[in-house]
Amino acid sequence: MRTAPTILHLDMDAFFASAEQASKPSLRGKAVVVGGLGPRGVVATASYEARVFGVNSAMPMAQARRLAPNAAYLVPRFGFYRSISEQVMGLLRALSPLVEPLSLDEAFVDLEAGGAAWDDESARLAGARLRADIRAVTGLTGSVGLAASKMLAKIASERAKPDGLVVIEPGSERALLGPLSVRTLPGVGPATGDHLRRAGITTVDEIAEAGEDELVRLVGKAHGHALYAMALAHDERPVVAERETKSVSVEDTYDVDIHDRIRVGLEVQRLSDRCVRRLRGAGLSGRTIVLKVRRYDFSTLTRSETLRGPTDDPGVVREAAARLLDSVDTTGGVRLLGVGVSGLADYTQEDLFAQAAGEQVDLLEEEHAEEEESGEQTAPVERRWPAGHDVRHSGFGHGWVQGSGLGRVTVRFETPEDAGPGRVRTFRTDDPDLEPADPLPLVTRDAGELTAASGQLVAPPPENRRPDDPPVASAQMSSEPASFPKSRSGREGGGATSRP
């Protein structure tokens, strides 16, 4: 175990919801829920204002609406979130070559490997600078935990939320971990937690007191050894810079069960094409095609077929997925379908030829996807306006969709730089002056400075920081996060909620 808190864990605060608040002045300080808006949708992220009402990630959207009926409910903009994540990950990689992303909004960093920290004080300074740089580059806030291991760094970042920095200094780990719930430890989920509770073990201290032999008896050899080590604050897992992608997949959950076998087949074809586009976007091909079907009774079936060689040909993937579907009984109805490709490899020469042959077909299919699904290629299709997504009007400028329905779409015209809520207008869904638009950047270039070495937008150096920049702070064996000023994404703002 290290002798300095040089493992950093970053967790962006309510990432999707905070990004939406930062880009929409009328939602700042308001309850915002991001996720699938259909009857079977699930909450992806809830703002801290929404969490006051009990709304949390992974909650059914219908339950969230009951708890917070006046919140703004928005469809995710994953491309927008990914672009912000790339900025944040760039800042992390400037600190160290050992960055282990866990998701778009979470990562571990080995500060010692990059020479960014070597003792307590340098680690605190690195964490404080990172938080300030993230704020300058993205306008958002992140919580930072620093410790001598990955497990403890993650616990520290949880204690730092929201918008704080917590350092767990070496030597204080056992006192900190002891009173915590067993669920705090990695790998202890609901089932293991209940099993331990029935044995009278509810805290980390009680895991240590039970002893290694008793834990092996209760949860098995591998898990028992690991739990005992973690209870003693031993975690030797290294920060791994690259994680090999094992599969590429897409899936859809349907608001109403699909009973028509032809419709099911068309959905599988559409998912196959989406999966191939994602596969090609990652520069990969794969040998094993996987079909996932969740039926009306929540039973989930998976079927797979391994090809002779890797492919990224949409026709090959469609045909394999169709063959797999033939082996599945969908009589009672289907609520979810998914198509994936595993056994991944870089492009081969055969893949490149297949790609060239399929590009023109792909282009035509994308242009007429909606007509093919409806079976009426010549009939006009009403444009869809997802709640929260960006639009531009020739007369009013940039805005975002508050809601749509009955042939109308309501738009609030505002940009991230606006000091207050923008005005609201309603249009026909087929208004020729209204078009989808790309998201605007949350922070303009003059909000920070470009370093000659990296070309990245970063905050000013410490000697030039503004009075409202976050100070350096730490906590020893403390359950309270450090206190820092709110970012612009947490400012109060007026405006109405979105009602899709």
Coordinates of C-alpha atoms in Angstrom, one line a residue:
M1 CA 0.0 0.0 0.0
R2 CA 1.2 3.5 -0.8
T3 CA 2.4 5.9 1.8
A4 CA 0.9 9.0 0.2
P5 CA -2.7 9.7 -1.1
T6 CA -1.7 9.8 -4.7
I7 CA -4.6 7.8 -6.2
L8 CA -7.3 10.3 -7.3
H9 CA -10.9 9.5 -8.0
L10 CA -13.0 12.0 -9.9
D11 CA -16.8 11.9 -10.0
M12 CA -18.6 14.6 -11.9
D13 CA -21.6 15.9 -9.9
A14 CA -25.0 14.7 -11.3
F15 CA -23.2 14.9 -14.7
F16 CA -26.0 14.7 -17.2
A17 CA -28.4 16.9 -15.2
S18 CA -25.7 19.4 -14.4
A19 CA -24.7 19.7 -18.0
E20 CA -28.4 20.4 -18.9
Q21 CA -28.6 23.0 -16.2
A22 CA -25.4 24.7 -17.3
S23 CA -26.7 24.9 -20.9
K24 CA -30.2 26.1 -20.0
P25 CA -30.3 29.2 -17.7
S26 CA -34.0 28.6 -17.0
L27 CA -33.2 25.2 -15.3
R28 CA -30.4 26.4 -13.0
G29 CA -31.3 25.7 -9.4
K30 CA -34.4 23.7 -10.6
A31 CA -35.2 20.0 -10.4
V32 CA -34.0 18.3 -13.6
V33 CA -34.4 14.6 -14.5
V34 CA -32.7 13.0 -17.5
G35 CA -33.7 9.7 -18.9
G36 CA -36.1 7.7 -21.0
L37 CA -39.5 9.5 -21.1
G38 CA -41.7 6.6 -22.1
P39 CA -43.8 4.6 -19.7
R40 CA -40.9 2.2 -19.2
G41 CA -38.2 4.8 -19.2
V42 CA -35.6 4.9 -16.4
V43 CA -33.9 7.8 -14.8
A44 CA -30.3 8.2 -16.0
T45 CA -29.4 11.2 -13.7
A46 CA -31.3 13.5 -11.4
S47 CA -30.1 16.9 -10.3
Y48 CA -29.5 17.5 -6.6
E49 CA -32.7 19.6 -6.5
A50 CA -34.6 16.6 -7.8
R51 CA -33.0 14.2 -5.3
V52 CA -34.6 16.2 -2.5
F53 CA -37.9 14.7 -3.7
G54 CA -36.5 11.2 -3.6
V55 CA -35.7 10.9 -7.3
N56 CA -32.5 8.8 -8.0
S57 CA -30.7 7.2 -10.9
A58 CA -32.1 3.8 -12.2
M59 CA -35.5 4.7 -10.8
P60 CA -38.5 4.0 -13.1
M61 CA -39.4 7.3 -14.8
A62 CA -43.1 6.9 -13.9
Q63 CA -42.1 6.8 -10.2
A64 CA -39.9 9.9 -10.6
R65 CA -42.8 11.8 -12.1
R66 CA -45.0 10.9 -9.1
L67 CA -42.3 12.1 -6.7
A68 CA -41.4 15.3 -8.6
P69 CA -44.3 16.2 -11.0
N70 CA -42.9 19.7 -11.6
A71 CA -39.4 18.7 -12.5
A72 CA -38.0 19.2 -16.0
Y73 CA -37.9 15.8 -17.8
L74 CA -35.4 15.7 -20.6
V75 CA -34.2 13.2 -23.2
P76 CA -30.4 12.5 -22.9
R77 CA -28.0 14.2 -25.3
F78 CA -25.2 11.6 -25.2
G79 CA -23.1 13.2 -27.9
F80 CA -23.1 16.4 -25.9
Y81 CA -22.2 14.6 -22.6
R82 CA -19.4 12.7 -24.5
S83 CA -17.9 15.9 -25.8
I84 CA -17.7 17.3 -22.2
S85 CA -16.3 14.0 -21.0
E86 CA -13.5 14.2 -23.5
Q87 CA -12.5 17.6 -22.2
V88 CA -12.4 16.3 -18.7
M89 CA -10.5 13.2 -19.6
G90 CA -8.0 15.4 -21.4
L91 CA -7.4 17.3 -18.2
L92 CA -6.8 14.0 -16.4
R93 CA -4.4 12.7 -19.0
A94 CA -2.4 15.9 -18.6
L95 CA -1.8 14.9 -15.0
S96 CA -0.8 11.3 -15.6
P97 CA -0.5 8.6 -18.3
L98 CA -2.4 6.3 -16.0
V99 CA -6.0 7.3 -16.2
E100 CA -8.7 4.6 -15.8
P101 CA -12.1 5.9 -17.1
L102 CA -15.0 4.0 -15.5
S103 CA -17.7 5.9 -17.4
L104 CA -18.3 9.3 -19.0
D105 CA -18.2 11.0 -15.7
E106 CA -15.9 9.0 -13.5
A107 CA -12.2 8.0 -13.5
F108 CA -9.2 7.0 -11.4
V109 CA -5.9 8.7 -11.9
D110 CA -2.4 7.6 -10.6
L111 CA -0.9 11.0 -9.8
E112 CA 2.4 9.5 -8.8
A113 CA 2.9 7.9 -12.2
G114 CA 2.7 11.3 -13.9
G115 CA 4.8 13.1 -11.3
A116 CA 1.8 15.3 -10.4
A117 CA 1.9 14.3 -6.7
W118 CA 4.3 12.5 -4.4
D119 CA 3.1 13.4 -0.9
D120 CA 0.1 14.8 1.0
E121 CA 0.5 18.4 0.1
S122 CA 1.3 17.9 -3.6
A123 CA -1.8 15.6 -3.8
R124 CA -4.1 18.2 -2.3
L125 CA -2.8 20.9 -4.6
A126 CA -3.2 18.6 -7.7
G127 CA -6.8 17.8 -6.6
A128 CA -7.6 21.5 -6.1
R129 CA -6.1 22.5 -9.4
L130 CA -8.0 19.8 -11.2
R131 CA -11.3 20.9 -9.8
A132 CA -10.6 24.5 -10.8
D133 CA -9.5 23.5 -14.3
I134 CA -12.7 21.4 -14.8
R135 CA -14.8 24.3 -13.7
A136 CA -12.9 26.7 -16.1
V137 CA -13.1 24.3 -19.1
T138 CA -16.6 22.9 -18.7
G139 CA -18.5 25.2 -16.3
L140 CA -19.3 22.1 -14.3
T141 CA -18.2 20.7 -10.9
G142 CA -16.6 17.5 -10.0
S143 CA -15.9 15.9 -6.6
V144 CA -12.4 14.6 -6.0
G145 CA -11.2 11.9 -3.5
L146 CA -7.6 11.3 -2.8
A147 CA -6.2 8.3 -0.9
A148 CA -3.5 5.6 -1.1
S149 CA -5.8 3.1 -2.9
K150 CA -8.6 3.0 -5.4
M151 CA -11.2 1.8 -2.9
L152 CA -10.4 4.6 -0.4
A153 CA -10.2 7.3 -3.1
K154 CA -13.7 6.4 -4.3
I155 CA -15.0 6.5 -0.7
A156 CA -13.4 9.9 -0.4
S157 CA -15.0 11.3 -3.5
E158 CA -18.4 10.1 -2.3
R159 CA -17.8 12.0 1.0
A160 CA -16.8 15.1 -1.0
K161 CA -20.1 15.3 -2.9
P162 CA -21.2 17.7 -4.1
D163 CA -18.4 19.9 -5.4
G164 CA -15.8 19.2 -2.8
L165 CA -12.4 17.6 -2.2
V166 CA -11.6 15.0 0.5
V167 CA -8.2 13.5 1.3
I168 CA -7.9 10.3 3.3
E169 CA -4.4 10.4 4.8
P170 CA -2.4 7.2 5.2
G171 CA -2.8 5.8 8.7
S172 CA -6.4 7.0 9.1
E173 CA -8.0 4.3 6.9
R174 CA -9.0 1.8 9.5
A175 CA -10.6 4.4 11.8
L176 CA -12.5 5.8 8.8
L177 CA -13.7 2.4 7.4
G178 CA -14.7 0.8 10.7
P179 CA -18.2 2.3 11.3
L180 CA -19.2 2.3 7.6
S181 CA -21.8 -0.1 6.2
V182 CA -20.5 -3.3 4.6
R183 CA -22.2 -2.0 1.4
T184 CA -19.4 0.6 1.2
L185 CA -16.9 -2.1 0.1
P186 CA -16.5 -2.9 -3.6
G187 CA -18.3 -6.1 -4.6
V188 CA -20.8 -6.1 -1.7
G189 CA -24.2 -5.8 -3.4
P190 CA -27.7 -6.3 -2.0
A191 CA -27.5 -10.1 -2.0
T192 CA -24.1 -10.3 -0.3
G193 CA -25.1 -7.5 2.1
D194 CA -28.2 -9.3 3.1
H195 CA -26.3 -12.5 3.6
L196 CA -23.8 -10.8 5.9
R197 CA -26.6 -9.0 7.8
R198 CA -28.2 -12.3 8.6
A199 CA -24.9 -13.4 10.0
G200 CA -24.9 -10.3 12.2
I201 CA -22.3 -8.4 10.2
T202 CA -23.4 -4.9 9.2
T203 CA -20.2 -2.8 9.5
V204 CA -16.7 -3.0 8.1
D205 CA -15.4 -3.3 11.7
E206 CA -17.6 -6.4 12.1
I207 CA -16.1 -7.9 8.9
A208 CA -12.6 -7.5 10.4
E209 CA -13.7 -9.0 13.7
A210 CA -15.4 -12.0 12.1
G211 CA -12.1 -13.1 10.7
E212 CA -11.0 -14.4 7.3
D213 CA -12.1 -18.0 7.9
E214 CA -15.6 -17.0 8.8
L215 CA -15.9 -14.8 5.8
V216 CA -14.7 -17.6 3.5
R217 CA -17.4 -19.9 5.1
L218 CA -20.1 -17.3 4.5
V219 CA -19.4 -16.0 1.0
G220 CA -16.8 -18.3 -0.5
K221 CA -13.1 -18.4 -0.8
A222 CA -12.3 -15.7 -3.3
H223 CA -14.9 -13.3 -2.1
G224 CA -14.1 -13.9 1.6
H225 CA -10.4 -13.3 1.2
A226 CA -11.1 -10.1 -0.8
L227 CA -13.6 -8.7 1.7
Y228 CA -11.3 -9.4 4.7
A229 CA -8.4 -7.6 2.9
M230 CA -10.6 -4.6 2.1
A231 CA -11.9 -4.4 5.7
L232 CA -8.3 -4.0 6.8
A233 CA -7.9 -1.2 4.2
H234 CA -5.7 -3.4 1.9
D235 CA -6.4 -2.7 -1.8
E236 CA -3.5 -3.3 -4.2
R237 CA -5.5 -2.9 -7.4
P238 CA -3.5 -0.7 -9.8
V239 CA -4.9 2.1 -12.0
V240 CA -5.2 0.5 -15.5
A241 CA -4.9 3.0 -18.3
E242 CA -6.6 1.0 -21.0
R243 CA -9.5 -1.3 -20.8
E244 CA -10.0 -3.5 -23.8
T245 CA -13.5 -3.2 -25.3
K246 CA -15.1 -6.6 -25.2
S247 CA -18.3 -6.0 -27.1
V248 CA -20.4 -3.4 -28.9
S249 CA -24.1 -3.5 -28.5
V250 CA -27.4 -1.5 -28.7
E251 CA -30.8 -2.2 -27.3
D252 CA -34.3 -0.6 -27.1
T253 CA -37.1 -0.9 -24.6
Y254 CA -40.5 -0.5 -26.0
D255 CA -43.3 1.5 -24.4
V256 CA -45.8 -1.2 -25.5
D257 CA -45.0 -4.9 -26.0
I258 CA -44.5 -5.8 -29.6
H259 CA -46.6 -8.8 -30.7
D260 CA -46.3 -8.6 -34.5
R261 CA -43.5 -10.9 -35.6
I262 CA -42.8 -8.8 -38.7
R263 CA -42.4 -5.7 -36.6
V264 CA -40.0 -7.6 -34.3
G265 CA -37.9 -8.6 -37.3
L266 CA -37.8 -5.0 -38.6
E267 CA -36.7 -3.8 -35.1
V268 CA -33.9 -6.4 -35.1
Q269 CA -32.7 -5.2 -38.5
R270 CA -32.7 -1.6 -37.4
L271 CA -30.8 -2.5 -34.2
S272 CA -28.3 -4.5 -36.3
D273 CA -27.6 -1.4 -38.4
R274 CA -27.2 0.8 -35.4
C275 CA -24.8 -1.7 -33.8
V276 CA -22.7 -1.8 -37.0
R277 CA -22.5 2.0 -37.2
R278 CA -21.2 2.0 -33.6
L279 CA -18.8 -0.8 -34.4
R280 CA -17.3 1.1 -37.3
G281 CA -17.2 4.3 -35.3
A282 CA -14.9 2.5 -32.9
G283 CA -12.7 1.1 -35.8
L284 CA -13.6 -2.5 -34.9
S285 CA -15.1 -5.6 -36.3
G286 CA -16.3 -8.8 -34.6
R287 CA -16.9 -12.5 -35.0
T288 CA -19.8 -13.2 -32.6
I289 CA -23.3 -11.8 -33.1
V290 CA -25.5 -11.7 -30.0
L291 CA -29.3 -11.2 -29.9
K292 CA -31.0 -10.2 -26.6
V293 CA -34.8 -10.6 -26.2
R294 CA -36.8 -9.7 -23.1
R295 CA -40.3 -11.0 -23.3
Y296 CA -43.6 -9.9 -21.9
D297 CA -43.0 -11.8 -18.6
F298 CA -39.6 -10.2 -18.0
S299 CA -37.8 -13.4 -19.0
T300 CA -34.6 -12.6 -20.9
L301 CA -33.1 -14.8 -23.6
T302 CA -29.8 -14.4 -25.4
R303 CA -28.7 -16.2 -28.5
S304 CA -25.3 -16.0 -30.2
E305 CA -23.7 -17.1 -33.4
T306 CA -19.9 -17.1 -34.1
L307 CA -18.8 -16.4 -37.7
R308 CA -15.7 -17.7 -39.4
G309 CA -14.0 -14.3 -39.3
P310 CA -14.6 -10.8 -38.0
T311 CA -17.0 -8.6 -39.9
D312 CA -18.5 -5.1 -39.9
D313 CA -20.8 -5.8 -42.8
P314 CA -24.3 -4.7 -41.9
G315 CA -25.8 -7.3 -44.2
V316 CA -23.9 -10.1 -42.5
V317 CA -24.9 -8.9 -39.0
R318 CA -28.5 -8.5 -40.1
E319 CA -28.7 -12.0 -41.5
A320 CA -27.1 -13.5 -38.4
A321 CA -29.4 -11.6 -36.1
A322 CA -32.4 -12.7 -38.1
R323 CA -31.3 -16.4 -37.9
L324 CA -31.0 -16.0 -34.1
L325 CA -34.4 -14.5 -33.9
D326 CA -35.9 -17.5 -35.6
S327 CA -34.9 -19.6 -32.6
V328 CA -36.8 -17.4 -30.1
D329 CA -40.5 -17.6 -29.3
T330 CA -42.0 -14.1 -29.2
T331 CA -45.7 -15.1 -29.2
G332 CA -46.5 -13.4 -25.9
G333 CA -44.9 -10.1 -26.8
V334 CA -41.5 -8.5 -26.6
R335 CA -40.6 -5.5 -24.3
L336 CA -36.9 -5.2 -25.2
L337 CA -34.6 -6.1 -28.1
G338 CA -30.8 -5.8 -28.4
V339 CA -28.1 -6.7 -30.9
G340 CA -24.4 -6.9 -30.0
V341 CA -21.1 -7.9 -31.6
S342 CA -18.3 -9.5 -29.5
G343 CA -15.0 -11.2 -30.3
L344 CA -13.7 -7.9 -31.5
A345 CA -10.7 -7.2 -33.7
D346 CA -9.2 -4.3 -35.6
Y347 CA -10.2 -4.1 -39.3
T348 CA -9.0 -6.8 -41.6
Q349 CA -8.6 -6.5 -45.3
E350 CA -11.8 -8.4 -45.9
D351 CA -13.6 -6.0 -43.5
L352 CA -12.4 -3.0 -45.5
F353 CA -13.8 -4.5 -48.7
A354 CA -17.1 -5.3 -46.9
Q355 CA -17.3 -1.8 -45.6
A356 CA -16.7 -0.2 -49.0
A357 CA -19.5 -2.4 -50.5
G358 CA -21.9 -1.6 -47.7
E359 CA -21.4 2.2 -47.3
Q360 CA -23.8 3.2 -50.1
V361 CA -26.5 0.8 -48.8
D362 CA -26.1 2.1 -45.3
L363 CA -26.5 5.7 -46.5
L364 CA -29.7 4.9 -48.3
E365 CA -31.0 3.0 -45.3
E366 CA -30.3 5.9 -42.9
E367 CA -32.0 8.4 -45.3
H368 CA -35.2 6.3 -45.4
A369 CA -35.2 4.6 -42.0
E370 CA -38.5 6.1 -40.9
E371 CA -40.2 5.3 -44.1
E372 CA -39.1 1.7 -44.0
E373 CA -40.4 1.3 -40.5
S374 CA -43.8 2.6 -41.3
G375 CA -44.0 0.8 -44.7
E376 CA -45.0 4.1 -46.4
Q377 CA -42.0 5.4 -48.2
T378 CA -43.8 8.3 -49.9
A379 CA -45.9 9.4 -46.9
P380 CA -44.5 12.4 -45.0
V381 CA -43.3 11.7 -41.5
E382 CA -43.9 14.2 -38.7
R383 CA -40.6 15.5 -37.3
R384 CA -39.8 14.4 -33.8
W385 CA -38.6 17.0 -31.3
P386 CA -37.1 15.3 -28.2
A387 CA -37.5 17.3 -24.9
G388 CA -34.3 19.1 -24.0
H389 CA -32.7 18.8 -27.5
D390 CA -31.2 21.8 -29.3
V391 CA -33.0 23.7 -32.1
R392 CA -32.4 26.8 -34.1
H393 CA -35.1 29.1 -35.5
S394 CA -34.3 31.5 -38.4
G395 CA -35.9 34.4 -36.6
F396 CA -35.4 33.6 -32.8
G397 CA -32.0 31.9 -32.9
H398 CA -30.8 29.0 -30.6
G399 CA -33.1 27.3 -28.2
W400 CA -34.2 23.9 -26.8
V401 CA -37.4 21.9 -26.9
Q402 CA -39.5 22.1 -23.8
G403 CA -42.1 19.7 -25.1
S404 CA -44.0 18.6 -28.1
G405 CA -47.3 17.0 -29.1
L406 CA -50.5 17.4 -31.0
G407 CA -48.6 18.8 -33.9
R408 CA -47.0 21.6 -31.9
V409 CA -43.5 22.1 -30.4
T410 CA -42.7 24.5 -27.6
V411 CA -39.2 26.0 -27.6
R412 CA -37.4 28.1 -25.0
F413 CA -34.8 30.4 -26.7
E414 CA -31.7 30.8 -24.5
T415 CA -28.0 30.0 -24.6
P416 CA -25.5 29.0 -21.9
E417 CA -24.2 32.5 -21.7
D418 CA -27.5 34.1 -20.9
A419 CA -27.9 35.5 -17.4
G420 CA -31.5 34.6 -17.1
P421 CA -34.3 32.5 -18.6
G422 CA -35.1 33.0 -22.3
R423 CA -38.5 33.5 -23.9
V424 CA -40.8 30.7 -24.9
R425 CA -42.5 30.3 -28.3
T426 CA -44.7 27.5 -29.8
F427 CA -44.6 26.4 -33.4
R428 CA -46.0 23.8 -35.7
T429 CA -43.8 20.6 -35.7
D430 CA -43.3 21.1 -39.5
D431 CA -42.4 24.8 -39.3
P432 CA -39.8 25.2 -42.0
D433 CA -37.9 27.9 -40.0
L434 CA -37.2 25.5 -37.1
E435 CA -34.4 23.0 -37.4
P436 CA -32.4 20.6 -35.1
A437 CA -29.1 22.2 -34.0
D438 CA -25.9 21.2 -32.4
P439 CA -25.3 22.0 -28.7
L440 CA -23.5 25.2 -27.9
P441 CA -20.3 25.1 -25.7
L442 CA -20.9 25.7 -22.0
V443 CA -17.8 27.8 -21.7
T444 CA -16.4 30.2 -24.3
R445 CA -12.7 30.2 -25.1
D446 CA -12.1 33.5 -23.3
A447 CA -13.2 32.0 -20.0
G448 CA -9.8 30.4 -19.5
E449 CA -6.3 30.4 -21.0
L450 CA -4.6 28.1 -23.6
T451 CA -1.3 26.6 -22.5
A452 CA 1.3 26.5 -25.2
A453 CA 2.3 22.9 -24.2
S454 CA -1.0 21.2 -24.4
G455 CA -3.2 23.5 -26.4
Q456 CA -6.0 22.8 -23.8
L457 CA -8.2 25.4 -22.2
V458 CA -7.2 25.5 -18.5
A459 CA -7.7 27.7 -15.5
P460 CA -5.2 30.4 -14.6
P461 CA -2.2 29.4 -12.4
P462 CA -2.6 29.7 -8.6
E463 CA -1.0 33.1 -8.4
N464 CA -3.5 34.5 -10.9
R465 CA -6.6 32.8 -9.6
R466 CA -9.8 34.8 -9.0
P467 CA -11.2 35.2 -5.4
D468 CA -14.1 32.9 -6.2
D469 CA -11.8 30.0 -7.3
P470 CA -12.0 27.0 -5.0
P471 CA -9.4 26.8 -2.2
V472 CA -7.3 23.8 -1.3
A473 CA -8.9 21.6 1.4
S474 CA -8.6 18.2 3.0
A475 CA -10.3 16.0 5.5
Q476 CA -8.8 13.4 7.8
M477 CA -11.2 10.6 8.9
S478 CA -14.1 12.9 8.2
S479 CA -17.5 12.1 6.8
E480 CA -18.1 15.8 5.9
P481 CA -17.2 17.1 2.4
A482 CA -15.1 20.2 2.2
S483 CA -17.1 23.4 1.5
F484 CA -16.6 25.1 -1.8
P485 CA -18.4 27.9 -3.7
K486 CA -21.2 26.8 -6.1
S487 CA -20.4 26.7 -9.8
R488 CA -22.4 28.4 -12.4
S489 CA -24.4 25.2 -12.9
G490 CA -25.7 25.7 -9.3
R491 CA -26.8 29.3 -9.6
E492 CA -30.4 30.1 -9.0
G493 CA -32.5 30.8 -12.1
G494 CA -36.1 31.2 -13.0
G495 CA -38.1 29.6 -15.8
A496 CA -40.8 27.0 -16.3
T497 CA -40.3 23.2 -16.3
S498 CA -40.4 21.0 -19.4
R499 CA -43.5 19.0 -19.9
P500 CA -42.9 16.6 -22.8

